[in-house]
Coordinates of C-alpha atoms and ligand atoms in Angstrom, one line a residue:
Chain A
M1 CA 126.5 224.9 34.9
E2 CA 123.4 226.8 33.8
K3 CA 125.3 230.0 33.6
V4 CA 127.8 228.5 31.2
E5 CA 125.0 227.2 28.9
A6 CA 123.4 230.6 28.9
T7 CA 126.5 232.4 27.8
I8 CA 127.0 229.9 25.0
N9 CA 123.5 229.8 23.6
V10 CA 122.0 233.2 24.1
P11 CA 123.2 236.2 22.0
S12 CA 124.9 238.7 24.3
S13 CA 122.4 241.5 23.4
S14 CA 119.5 239.7 25.1
L15 CA 121.5 239.1 28.2
K16 CA 122.4 242.7 28.7
K17 CA 118.9 244.2 28.9
R18 CA 120.2 247.7 29.7
K19 CA 121.7 248.0 26.2
K20 CA 119.4 250.0 24.1
V21 CA 121.3 250.7 20.8
P22 CA 120.4 248.0 18.3
Q23 CA 123.3 246.1 16.8
S24 CA 122.3 247.2 13.4
V25 CA 123.4 250.7 14.5
S26 CA 126.2 250.0 16.9
Y27 CA 128.2 247.7 14.7
P28 CA 128.5 249.9 11.6
V29 CA 129.2 252.9 13.8
V30 CA 132.2 251.2 15.4
T31 CA 133.4 250.1 11.9
L32 CA 133.1 253.7 10.7
A33 CA 134.9 255.1 13.8
I34 CA 137.8 252.7 13.2
I35 CA 138.1 253.6 9.5
L36 CA 138.0 257.3 10.2
F37 CA 140.6 256.9 13.0
V38 CA 143.1 255.0 10.8
W39 CA 142.5 257.3 7.9
E40 CA 143.1 260.4 10.1
L41 CA 146.3 258.8 11.4
C42 CA 147.5 258.3 7.9
G43 CA 146.9 261.9 7.2
R44 CA 148.6 263.2 10.3
F45 CA 151.7 261.0 9.7
N46 CA 152.0 262.5 6.2
L47 CA 151.2 259.2 4.5
I48 CA 148.6 261.1 2.3
D49 CA 149.6 263.6 -0.2
P50 CA 147.0 266.5 0.2
F51 CA 147.2 267.1 -3.5
M52 CA 146.1 263.6 -4.3
F53 CA 143.7 262.9 -1.5
S54 CA 142.7 264.2 1.9
W55 CA 141.8 263.1 5.4
P56 CA 138.8 263.5 7.7
S57 CA 139.7 266.5 9.8
K58 CA 140.7 268.5 6.7
I59 CA 137.5 267.5 4.9
F60 CA 135.5 268.5 7.9
V61 CA 137.1 271.9 8.1
E62 CA 136.4 272.4 4.4
A63 CA 132.8 271.3 4.9
Q64 CA 132.3 273.6 7.8
D65 CA 133.5 276.4 5.6
F66 CA 131.0 276.0 2.9
F67 CA 128.2 275.3 5.3
A68 CA 129.0 278.6 7.0
T69 CA 129.1 280.6 3.7
G70 CA 125.9 278.9 2.5
E71 CA 127.7 277.9 -0.6
V72 CA 126.7 274.3 -0.3
F73 CA 123.0 275.1 0.1
K74 CA 122.9 277.0 -3.1
H75 CA 124.2 273.9 -5.0
L76 CA 122.1 271.5 -3.0
A77 CA 118.9 273.5 -3.7
V78 CA 119.5 273.3 -7.5
S79 CA 120.5 269.7 -7.5
G80 CA 117.7 268.8 -5.2
M81 CA 115.2 270.5 -7.4
E82 CA 116.5 268.7 -10.5
V83 CA 116.3 265.4 -8.7
G84 CA 112.9 266.2 -7.3
F85 CA 111.3 267.0 -10.7
G86 CA 113.0 264.2 -12.6
F87 CA 112.1 261.7 -9.9
A88 CA 108.5 262.8 -9.7
M89 CA 108.3 262.3 -13.5
A90 CA 109.9 258.9 -13.1
L91 CA 107.0 257.8 -10.8
I92 CA 105.0 257.3 -14.0
G93 CA 106.9 254.0 -14.1
I94 CA 104.6 252.7 -11.3
P95 CA 101.3 252.8 -13.3
I96 CA 103.1 251.7 -16.5
G97 CA 104.7 248.8 -14.5
L98 CA 101.3 247.8 -13.0
M99 CA 99.8 247.6 -16.5
M100 CA 102.7 245.8 -18.1
G101 CA 102.7 243.3 -15.2
Y102 CA 98.9 242.7 -15.5
W103 CA 98.3 242.6 -19.2
K104 CA 100.5 239.9 -20.8
K105 CA 100.2 241.5 -24.2
L106 CA 101.6 244.8 -23.1
E107 CA 104.5 242.9 -21.5
L108 CA 105.2 240.9 -24.6
A109 CA 105.1 244.0 -26.8
F110 CA 107.4 246.2 -24.6
D111 CA 109.4 244.1 -22.2
P112 CA 112.5 243.6 -24.5
F113 CA 112.8 247.3 -25.0
V114 CA 112.4 248.2 -21.4
T115 CA 115.0 245.6 -20.5
A116 CA 117.3 247.0 -23.2
L117 CA 116.9 250.5 -22.0
Y118 CA 117.4 249.5 -18.4
T119 CA 120.6 247.7 -19.0
T120 CA 122.0 250.4 -21.3
P121 CA 124.4 252.7 -19.5
M122 CA 122.2 255.6 -20.3
I123 CA 124.6 258.0 -18.5
A124 CA 126.4 257.9 -21.9
L125 CA 123.5 259.9 -23.4
T126 CA 124.3 262.9 -21.2
P127 CA 126.0 265.0 -23.9
L128 CA 123.0 264.3 -26.2
F129 CA 120.6 265.3 -23.5
V130 CA 122.5 268.5 -23.1
L131 CA 122.3 269.1 -26.8
W132 CA 118.6 268.5 -26.8
F133 CA 117.5 270.2 -23.6
G134 CA 120.2 272.8 -23.1
L135 CA 122.8 273.7 -20.5
E136 CA 120.3 274.6 -17.9
T137 CA 118.0 272.7 -15.5
L138 CA 116.0 270.8 -18.1
S139 CA 118.7 268.5 -19.3
K140 CA 119.5 267.4 -15.8
V141 CA 115.8 266.8 -15.0
M142 CA 115.5 264.7 -18.1
M143 CA 118.6 262.7 -17.2
V144 CA 117.3 262.0 -13.8
F145 CA 114.0 260.9 -15.3
A146 CA 115.7 258.7 -17.9
L147 CA 117.8 256.9 -15.4
S148 CA 115.3 256.4 -12.6
I149 CA 112.2 255.4 -14.4
F150 CA 113.4 251.9 -15.5
P151 CA 114.2 250.4 -12.1
I152 CA 110.9 251.7 -10.8
L153 CA 109.0 250.3 -13.8
I154 CA 110.7 246.9 -13.9
N155 CA 110.4 246.3 -10.1
T156 CA 106.7 247.3 -10.1
M157 CA 106.1 244.9 -13.0
A158 CA 107.9 242.1 -11.1
G159 CA 105.8 242.9 -8.0
V160 CA 102.6 242.5 -10.0
K161 CA 103.7 239.2 -11.4
M162 CA 104.7 237.9 -8.0
T163 CA 101.2 238.4 -6.6
E164 CA 100.0 235.2 -5.0
V165 CA 97.6 233.3 -7.2
S166 CA 95.5 232.2 -4.2
L167 CA 94.9 235.9 -3.3
I168 CA 93.8 236.7 -6.9
K169 CA 91.5 233.7 -6.7
A170 CA 90.0 234.8 -3.5
A171 CA 89.4 238.3 -4.8
R172 CA 87.8 236.9 -8.0
S173 CA 85.6 234.6 -5.9
Y174 CA 84.3 237.5 -3.9
G175 CA 83.4 239.3 -7.1
A176 CA 86.3 241.8 -7.6
S177 CA 86.1 243.9 -10.7
E178 CA 89.3 244.6 -12.6
R179 CA 89.7 248.0 -10.8
Q180 CA 89.1 246.4 -7.4
M181 CA 91.6 243.7 -8.2
F182 CA 94.2 246.4 -8.7
K183 CA 93.3 248.3 -5.6
E184 CA 92.7 245.5 -3.2
V185 CA 95.3 242.9 -4.3
I186 CA 97.8 243.7 -7.0
F187 CA 98.9 247.2 -5.9
P188 CA 99.3 246.4 -2.2
S189 CA 101.1 243.2 -3.1
A190 CA 103.5 245.1 -5.4
I191 CA 104.3 247.9 -2.8
P192 CA 107.4 246.2 -1.4
F193 CA 108.7 245.8 -4.9
I194 CA 107.9 249.3 -5.9
I195 CA 109.8 250.5 -2.9
T196 CA 112.8 248.4 -3.9
G197 CA 112.6 250.0 -7.3
I198 CA 112.5 253.5 -5.8
R199 CA 115.5 252.6 -3.7
L200 CA 117.5 251.6 -6.7
A201 CA 116.3 254.6 -8.6
I202 CA 117.5 257.0 -5.9
G203 CA 121.1 255.9 -6.5
R204 CA 120.7 256.3 -10.2
A205 CA 119.1 259.7 -9.9
L206 CA 122.0 261.0 -7.9
I207 CA 124.5 259.7 -10.4
A208 CA 122.5 261.3 -13.2
V209 CA 122.3 264.7 -11.7
V210 CA 126.0 264.8 -10.7
V211 CA 127.3 263.6 -14.0
A212 CA 125.0 266.0 -16.0
E213 CA 126.1 268.9 -13.8
M214 CA 129.7 268.0 -14.2
L215 CA 129.4 268.0 -17.9
A216 CA 127.4 271.1 -18.3
G217 CA 126.2 274.0 -16.2
N218 CA 127.5 276.3 -13.6
I219 CA 125.6 275.4 -10.5
G220 CA 124.8 272.3 -8.5
I221 CA 126.8 269.7 -6.5
G222 CA 128.2 268.1 -9.7
Y223 CA 129.4 271.5 -10.9
A224 CA 130.9 272.3 -7.4
I225 CA 132.8 269.0 -7.5
R226 CA 134.2 269.7 -11.0
H227 CA 135.1 273.2 -10.0
A228 CA 136.9 272.1 -6.9
S229 CA 138.8 269.4 -8.7
E230 CA 139.9 271.8 -11.5
L231 CA 141.4 274.1 -8.8
F232 CA 143.0 271.1 -7.1
Q233 CA 141.0 271.8 -3.9
T234 CA 141.0 268.1 -3.0
A235 CA 139.6 268.5 0.5
E236 CA 136.7 270.7 -0.7
Y237 CA 136.1 268.3 -3.5
L238 CA 135.9 265.3 -1.1
A239 CA 133.7 267.3 1.3
Y240 CA 131.1 267.6 -1.5
V241 CA 131.3 263.9 -2.1
V242 CA 130.6 263.3 1.6
V243 CA 127.6 265.6 1.4
L244 CA 126.3 263.5 -1.5
M245 CA 127.0 260.3 0.5
V246 CA 125.1 261.6 3.5
L247 CA 122.3 262.8 1.3
S248 CA 121.8 259.3 -0.3
V249 CA 121.9 257.6 3.1
L250 CA 119.3 260.1 4.4
L251 CA 117.0 259.5 1.4
T252 CA 117.3 255.7 1.8
E253 CA 116.5 255.9 5.5
L254 CA 113.6 258.2 4.8
L255 CA 112.3 255.6 2.3
K256 CA 112.6 252.9 4.9
M257 CA 110.4 254.9 7.3
F258 CA 108.0 255.6 4.5
E259 CA 107.9 251.8 3.8
K260 CA 107.0 251.1 7.4
K261 CA 104.1 253.5 7.1
L262 CA 103.0 252.2 3.7
A263 CA 103.4 248.5 4.4
P264 CA 102.8 248.0 8.2
W265 CA 102.0 244.3 7.6
R266 CA 105.6 243.6 6.8
D267 CA 107.2 244.4 10.2
R268 CA 107.6 241.0 11.7
Chain B
M1 CA 50.8 228.2 -7.5
M2 CA 52.2 225.9 -10.1
E3 CA 55.3 228.0 -10.3
T4 CA 56.1 227.8 -6.7
V5 CA 55.8 224.1 -6.8
V6 CA 58.2 223.9 -9.7
K7 CA 60.6 226.3 -7.9
T8 CA 60.9 224.3 -4.7
K9 CA 61.8 221.3 -6.8
T10 CA 64.7 223.0 -8.6
P11 CA 67.9 222.1 -6.8
I12 CA 69.8 225.1 -5.5
L13 CA 73.0 223.6 -7.0
Q14 CA 73.0 221.1 -9.8
F15 CA 76.1 219.9 -11.7
D16 CA 76.2 217.5 -14.6
S17 CA 79.1 215.4 -16.0
L18 CA 81.8 217.8 -14.8
N19 CA 85.2 217.0 -16.1
V20 CA 88.2 219.0 -15.1
I21 CA 91.5 218.4 -16.8
Y22 CA 94.5 220.5 -15.8
N23 CA 97.1 221.3 -18.4
E24 CA 95.1 219.5 -21.1
G25 CA 97.2 218.1 -23.9
E26 CA 100.5 218.8 -22.2
P27 CA 102.8 216.1 -20.7
N28 CA 101.8 217.2 -17.1
Q29 CA 98.1 216.7 -17.8
V30 CA 96.0 215.8 -14.8
H31 CA 92.5 214.5 -15.0
A32 CA 91.2 215.8 -11.7
L33 CA 87.4 215.3 -12.0
K34 CA 85.7 212.7 -14.1
N35 CA 81.9 212.8 -14.9
V36 CA 81.0 214.3 -11.6
S37 CA 77.3 214.9 -11.2
G38 CA 75.0 215.8 -8.3
E39 CA 72.1 217.7 -7.0
I40 CA 72.1 219.8 -3.8
H41 CA 68.9 221.2 -2.4
E42 CA 68.3 224.2 -0.3
G43 CA 69.1 223.7 3.4
E44 CA 71.2 220.6 2.8
F45 CA 74.5 220.1 4.5
I46 CA 76.8 218.2 2.1
S47 CA 80.1 216.9 3.1
I48 CA 82.7 215.6 0.6
I49 CA 85.1 213.0 1.8
G50 CA 87.9 211.4 -0.3
P51 CA 91.6 210.7 -0.3
S52 CA 94.1 213.5 -0.6
G53 CA 94.5 214.7 -4.2
C54 CA 91.3 213.2 -5.4
G55 CA 89.9 216.5 -6.6
K56 CA 87.8 217.8 -3.7
S57 CA 89.2 221.3 -3.8
T58 CA 88.9 221.2 -7.6
L59 CA 85.2 220.4 -7.4
L60 CA 84.5 223.1 -4.9
H61 CA 86.4 225.7 -7.0
T62 CA 84.5 224.6 -10.0
L63 CA 81.1 224.9 -8.2
D64 CA 82.1 228.5 -7.1
G65 CA 82.8 229.4 -10.7
L66 CA 86.5 230.1 -10.1
L67 CA 87.5 227.2 -12.2
K68 CA 86.0 226.5 -15.6
A69 CA 85.2 222.9 -16.1
T70 CA 86.7 221.3 -19.2
S71 CA 83.2 219.9 -19.9
G72 CA 79.9 219.7 -18.0
T73 CA 77.4 222.2 -16.6
I74 CA 76.5 223.9 -13.3
F75 CA 73.2 225.4 -12.5
V76 CA 72.3 227.6 -9.5
N77 CA 68.5 227.7 -9.0
G78 CA 68.2 226.5 -12.6
S79 CA 70.4 229.2 -14.2
P80 CA 73.8 228.3 -15.6
V81 CA 76.9 229.5 -13.7
H82 CA 79.4 231.5 -15.7
G83 CA 81.7 232.6 -12.9
P84 CA 81.8 233.5 -9.2
D85 CA 78.8 235.5 -8.0
G86 CA 77.2 236.6 -4.7
D87 CA 75.1 233.4 -4.4
R88 CA 78.1 231.3 -3.3
A89 CA 81.0 232.1 -1.1
M90 CA 84.3 230.2 -0.6
V91 CA 86.2 229.5 2.5
F92 CA 89.7 228.5 1.2
Q93 CA 91.8 225.7 2.4
D94 CA 94.9 227.9 2.5
F95 CA 92.9 230.8 4.0
A96 CA 93.9 233.2 1.2
L97 CA 93.8 236.2 3.5
M98 CA 95.1 239.6 2.3
P99 CA 98.3 240.1 4.3
W100 CA 98.0 243.9 4.0
Q101 CA 94.5 243.9 5.5
T102 CA 93.6 243.7 9.1
V103 CA 91.2 241.0 10.4
Y104 CA 88.4 243.6 10.2
Q105 CA 89.3 244.5 6.6
N106 CA 89.6 240.9 5.6
V107 CA 86.2 240.0 7.0
A108 CA 84.8 243.0 5.3
F109 CA 86.4 242.1 2.0
G110 CA 83.3 240.7 0.1
L111 CA 81.0 243.4 1.5
R112 CA 83.4 246.1 0.5
L113 CA 83.8 244.8 -3.0
A114 CA 80.0 244.7 -3.3
G115 CA 79.9 248.4 -2.4
K116 CA 77.8 248.0 0.8
K117 CA 77.3 250.9 3.2
E118 CA 79.9 251.5 5.9
S119 CA 77.4 251.1 8.7
E120 CA 76.0 247.8 7.3
I121 CA 79.6 246.5 6.8
R122 CA 80.5 247.3 10.4
D123 CA 77.5 245.6 11.8
K124 CA 77.9 242.4 9.9
V125 CA 81.7 242.3 10.2
M126 CA 81.5 242.7 14.0
H127 CA 78.8 240.1 14.2
Y128 CA 80.8 237.4 12.4
I129 CA 84.1 238.3 14.1
K130 CA 82.3 237.7 17.3
M131 CA 80.9 234.4 16.0
V132 CA 84.3 233.0 15.3
G133 CA 85.6 234.3 18.6
L134 CA 88.0 236.9 17.3
D135 CA 86.6 240.0 19.0
G136 CA 89.5 242.1 20.2
F137 CA 91.7 241.0 17.2
E138 CA 90.0 243.3 14.6
Q139 CA 93.1 245.4 14.1
K140 CA 95.6 242.6 13.9
Y141 CA 97.3 241.5 10.6
P142 CA 97.2 237.9 9.5
H143 CA 100.9 237.3 10.2
Q144 CA 100.2 238.1 13.9
L145 CA 97.6 235.2 14.1
S146 CA 97.9 231.5 14.6
G147 CA 96.8 229.1 11.8
G148 CA 93.6 228.4 13.5
M149 CA 92.8 232.1 13.9
K150 CA 93.5 232.8 10.3
Q151 CA 91.2 230.0 9.3
R152 CA 88.5 231.6 11.4
V153 CA 89.0 234.9 9.7
G154 CA 88.5 233.1 6.4
I155 CA 85.3 231.5 7.7
A156 CA 84.0 234.9 9.0
R157 CA 84.8 236.4 5.6
G158 CA 82.6 233.8 3.9
F159 CA 79.7 234.1 6.3
A160 CA 79.8 237.9 6.2
V161 CA 78.6 238.1 2.6
E162 CA 75.6 236.0 3.6
P163 CA 75.5 233.8 0.5
K164 CA 72.9 231.2 -0.3
V165 CA 75.5 228.5 -0.5
L166 CA 78.7 228.3 1.6
L167 CA 81.5 226.4 0.0
M168 CA 84.0 225.4 2.8
D169 CA 87.3 223.7 2.0
E170 CA 88.5 221.9 5.1
P171 CA 87.6 224.9 7.2
F172 CA 88.3 223.4 10.6
S173 CA 91.5 221.6 9.9
A174 CA 93.8 224.0 11.7
I175 CA 91.4 224.8 14.6
D176 CA 91.9 223.3 18.0
E177 CA 89.4 220.7 19.4
Q178 CA 87.3 222.9 21.7
T179 CA 87.0 225.8 19.2
R180 CA 86.1 223.3 16.5
E181 CA 83.1 222.0 18.4
I182 CA 81.9 225.5 19.0
M183 CA 82.4 226.3 15.3
Q184 CA 80.6 223.1 14.2
E185 CA 77.6 224.1 16.4
E186 CA 77.6 227.6 15.0
V187 CA 77.7 226.4 11.4
L188 CA 74.8 224.1 12.1
K189 CA 72.8 226.8 13.9
I190 CA 73.3 229.3 11.0
M191 CA 72.4 226.6 8.5
L192 CA 69.1 225.8 10.4
N193 CA 68.2 229.4 11.3
E194 CA 69.0 231.0 8.0
K195 CA 68.2 228.1 5.7
K196 CA 71.7 228.1 4.3
T197 CA 73.1 225.4 2.1
V198 CA 76.6 224.2 2.9
V199 CA 79.1 222.2 0.8
F200 CA 81.9 221.1 3.1
I201 CA 85.1 219.3 2.6
T202 CA 86.6 217.4 5.5
H203 CA 89.0 214.6 6.4
S204 CA 87.2 213.9 9.6
I205 CA 84.5 211.2 9.2
D206 CA 83.1 212.0 12.6
E207 CA 82.7 215.7 11.6
A208 CA 81.1 214.7 8.4
V209 CA 78.6 212.4 10.0
F210 CA 77.8 214.9 12.7
L211 CA 77.2 217.8 10.4
S212 CA 75.9 216.4 7.2
S213 CA 72.5 215.5 5.8
R214 CA 74.3 213.8 2.9
I215 CA 77.9 212.7 2.3
F216 CA 79.6 212.5 -1.1
L217 CA 82.3 209.9 -1.2
M218 CA 85.0 210.4 -3.8
S219 CA 87.3 208.0 -5.5
V220 CA 91.0 208.3 -6.1
R221 CA 92.0 210.4 -9.1
P222 CA 90.4 210.9 -11.5
G223 CA 87.9 212.0 -8.9
Q224 CA 84.4 210.7 -9.1
I225 CA 81.5 210.7 -6.7
V226 CA 81.3 206.9 -6.2
E227 CA 78.8 206.9 -3.3
E228 CA 76.2 209.2 -1.6
V229 CA 75.4 208.4 2.0
K230 CA 72.2 210.0 3.4
I231 CA 72.5 210.6 7.1
D232 CA 69.0 210.1 8.4
I233 CA 69.5 211.7 11.8
P234 CA 67.2 214.7 12.5
Y235 CA 68.5 218.1 13.2
P236 CA 69.2 219.8 15.6
R237 CA 72.0 217.5 16.6
T238 CA 73.7 217.5 19.9
L239 CA 76.5 215.7 21.6
E240 CA 74.1 212.9 22.4
T241 CA 73.7 212.3 18.7
K242 CA 77.1 210.9 18.7
S243 CA 76.1 208.0 21.1
L244 CA 73.3 206.8 18.8
P245 CA 73.9 203.3 17.4
E246 CA 73.2 204.5 13.8
Y247 CA 75.7 207.3 14.2
Q248 CA 78.4 204.6 14.7
E249 CA 77.1 202.6 11.8
Y250 CA 77.3 205.5 9.5
K251 CA 80.9 206.2 10.5
Q252 CA 81.7 202.5 9.9
V253 CA 80.2 202.5 6.4
I254 CA 82.2 205.6 5.4
W255 CA 85.4 204.4 7.0
D256 CA 85.1 201.1 5.1
H257 CA 84.7 202.9 1.8
L258 CA 87.6 205.3 2.5
K259 CA 89.9 202.4 3.4
G260 CA 89.2 200.8 0.1
E261 CA 90.0 203.9 -1.8
V262 CA 93.2 204.6 0.1
R263 CA 94.3 201.0 -0.6
R264 CA 93.6 201.5 -4.3
Q265 CA 95.7 204.7 -4.2
Y266 CA 98.6 202.8 -2.6
R267 CA 98.4 200.1 -5.2
K268 CA 98.4 202.7 -7.9
G269 CA 101.4 204.3 -6.4
E270 CA 103.3 201.0 -6.4
A271 CA 102.4 200.0 -9.9
Ligands
ADP301 N1 96.4 224.3 -10.8 C1 96.7 223.0 -11.0 N2 97.4 222.6 -12.0 C2 97.7 221.2 -12.2 N3 97.3 220.3 -11.4 C3 96.5 220.6 -10.3 C4 96.2 222.0 -10.1 N4 95.4 222.0 -9.0 C5 95.3 220.8 -8.5 N5 96.0 219.9 -9.3 C6 96.0 218.4 -9.2 O1 94.7 217.9 -9.3 C7 94.5 216.9 -8.3 C8 93.3 217.3 -7.4 O2 93.7 218.3 -6.6 P1 92.8 218.9 -5.4 O3 91.4 219.2 -6.0 O4 93.5 220.0 -4.8 O5 92.7 217.7 -4.5 P2 92.1 217.6 -3.0 O6 91.5 218.9 -2.6 O7 91.1 216.5 -3.0 O8 93.3 217.2 -2.1 C9 95.8 216.8 -7.6 O9 96.5 215.7 -8.1 C10 96.5 218.0 -7.8 O10 97.9 217.8 -7.8
MG302 MG1 92.1 220.3 -1.1

């Protein structure tokens, strides 16, 4: 009787204490395995035209190849540097967002333009940026900057405005100056929002760098993808896409770890 | 000589015809306080009792300087109040602890803002954390604490800045019975030893009579102080105080008044 109840009410993970892998890892891993397996089968049974698409083992072999020759690292280094510089510049969105969230007048003056720029598909400006900043690194850095600053800025601003009124009151009651208000209340309160902004910005930064490299230049992941596709090396082309995918997952996970460090009060 | 005589007569806190109107001129206007006046002298323990929503918190926030009265004046030791300052410290009804700060950092909050030395901060913080019985919890975050423990952090934060006047908004409401009695004794002890003045909001008549030298009774909204009851029982008070006949009488007087106000509130609600 008791046993029946337990199996109904208690999630299975807590029953089996020996299981250590959390469900948030095990479930997607199984999903991925199934997808890869079915995909691979389709390839093996000639359901996929290698000219149009590819399948896991073929992509894997291709990837092994360019890892071995070091080809991929050359492109990764360049793209990484471009994203790094552009992203570092985009972090200026944090102080701007803090100020715009705090001073109503700044918000009134600039918010419509920020929103307009945020919602514009600025990727369309890539050719213009190439014209302005050249075929080399600079145009990519500027594209990364232009695409990633706005999510950071807008989320920071939202974070400031979401600060609990009772906390602001408490700080004022205990004599906080404007500077202390920022440091002790507003900035920490906005941190989770800032991190969300950065997460969104990572995705946009990768898009920016890849598209800009595809359009102009002769090095970088975007260039490598274009090059492979022009030569109809579909497997190689997809291998580069996988590298990009892994990269963005890694960056996002890194950010999550960073968030735990930066906002330890949020782990509940 | 003359001057000292004059000074001792100046109330530590004096407020005159305070009116607070929220959202004035808008459809959702609320007249929270109406012509509230009073004088509080050094070393007094004042309790404020009144029905929910009558403006008790509003009055306390106004006395702190957090809220600007729509009209009326507040003086501390004879000089007008323009905003919060170090003379008064608030213990908030909703605790208002910084979620990103540990118990230690929260208690140190006011001292840190005032730019005190690290060693001085540590001594005071540890002293008051011990007073509220939270030693061992210094490195915990508020979300790891129960409601009563959070409230005690808020109390320690108020005490730590060692203000002349402590403004406490229902500080013991979430604290269990045993701890509350200890806290009541502590607050009385500090008030007597350090000549602190306390303004204290509570819903407990027993608590108010036990702690207070005077009780302000407030009416339903718009809140007014309709009665002041002086509790003529000498300090220090102990548990025996509660069995004195006059103790019970005071409780009855206050209870009768409160019943009347609550009835009025019901009638208003029905009208
Ligand atoms: N910021 C505010 N804006 C509008 N109305 C408010 C605000 N704060 C409090 N009030 C209203 O003022 C009245 C008094 O509130 P409060 O002082 O919190 O009462 P109490 O502490 O006695 O329960 C209530 O009716 C409340 O709804
Ligand atoms: Mg209240």
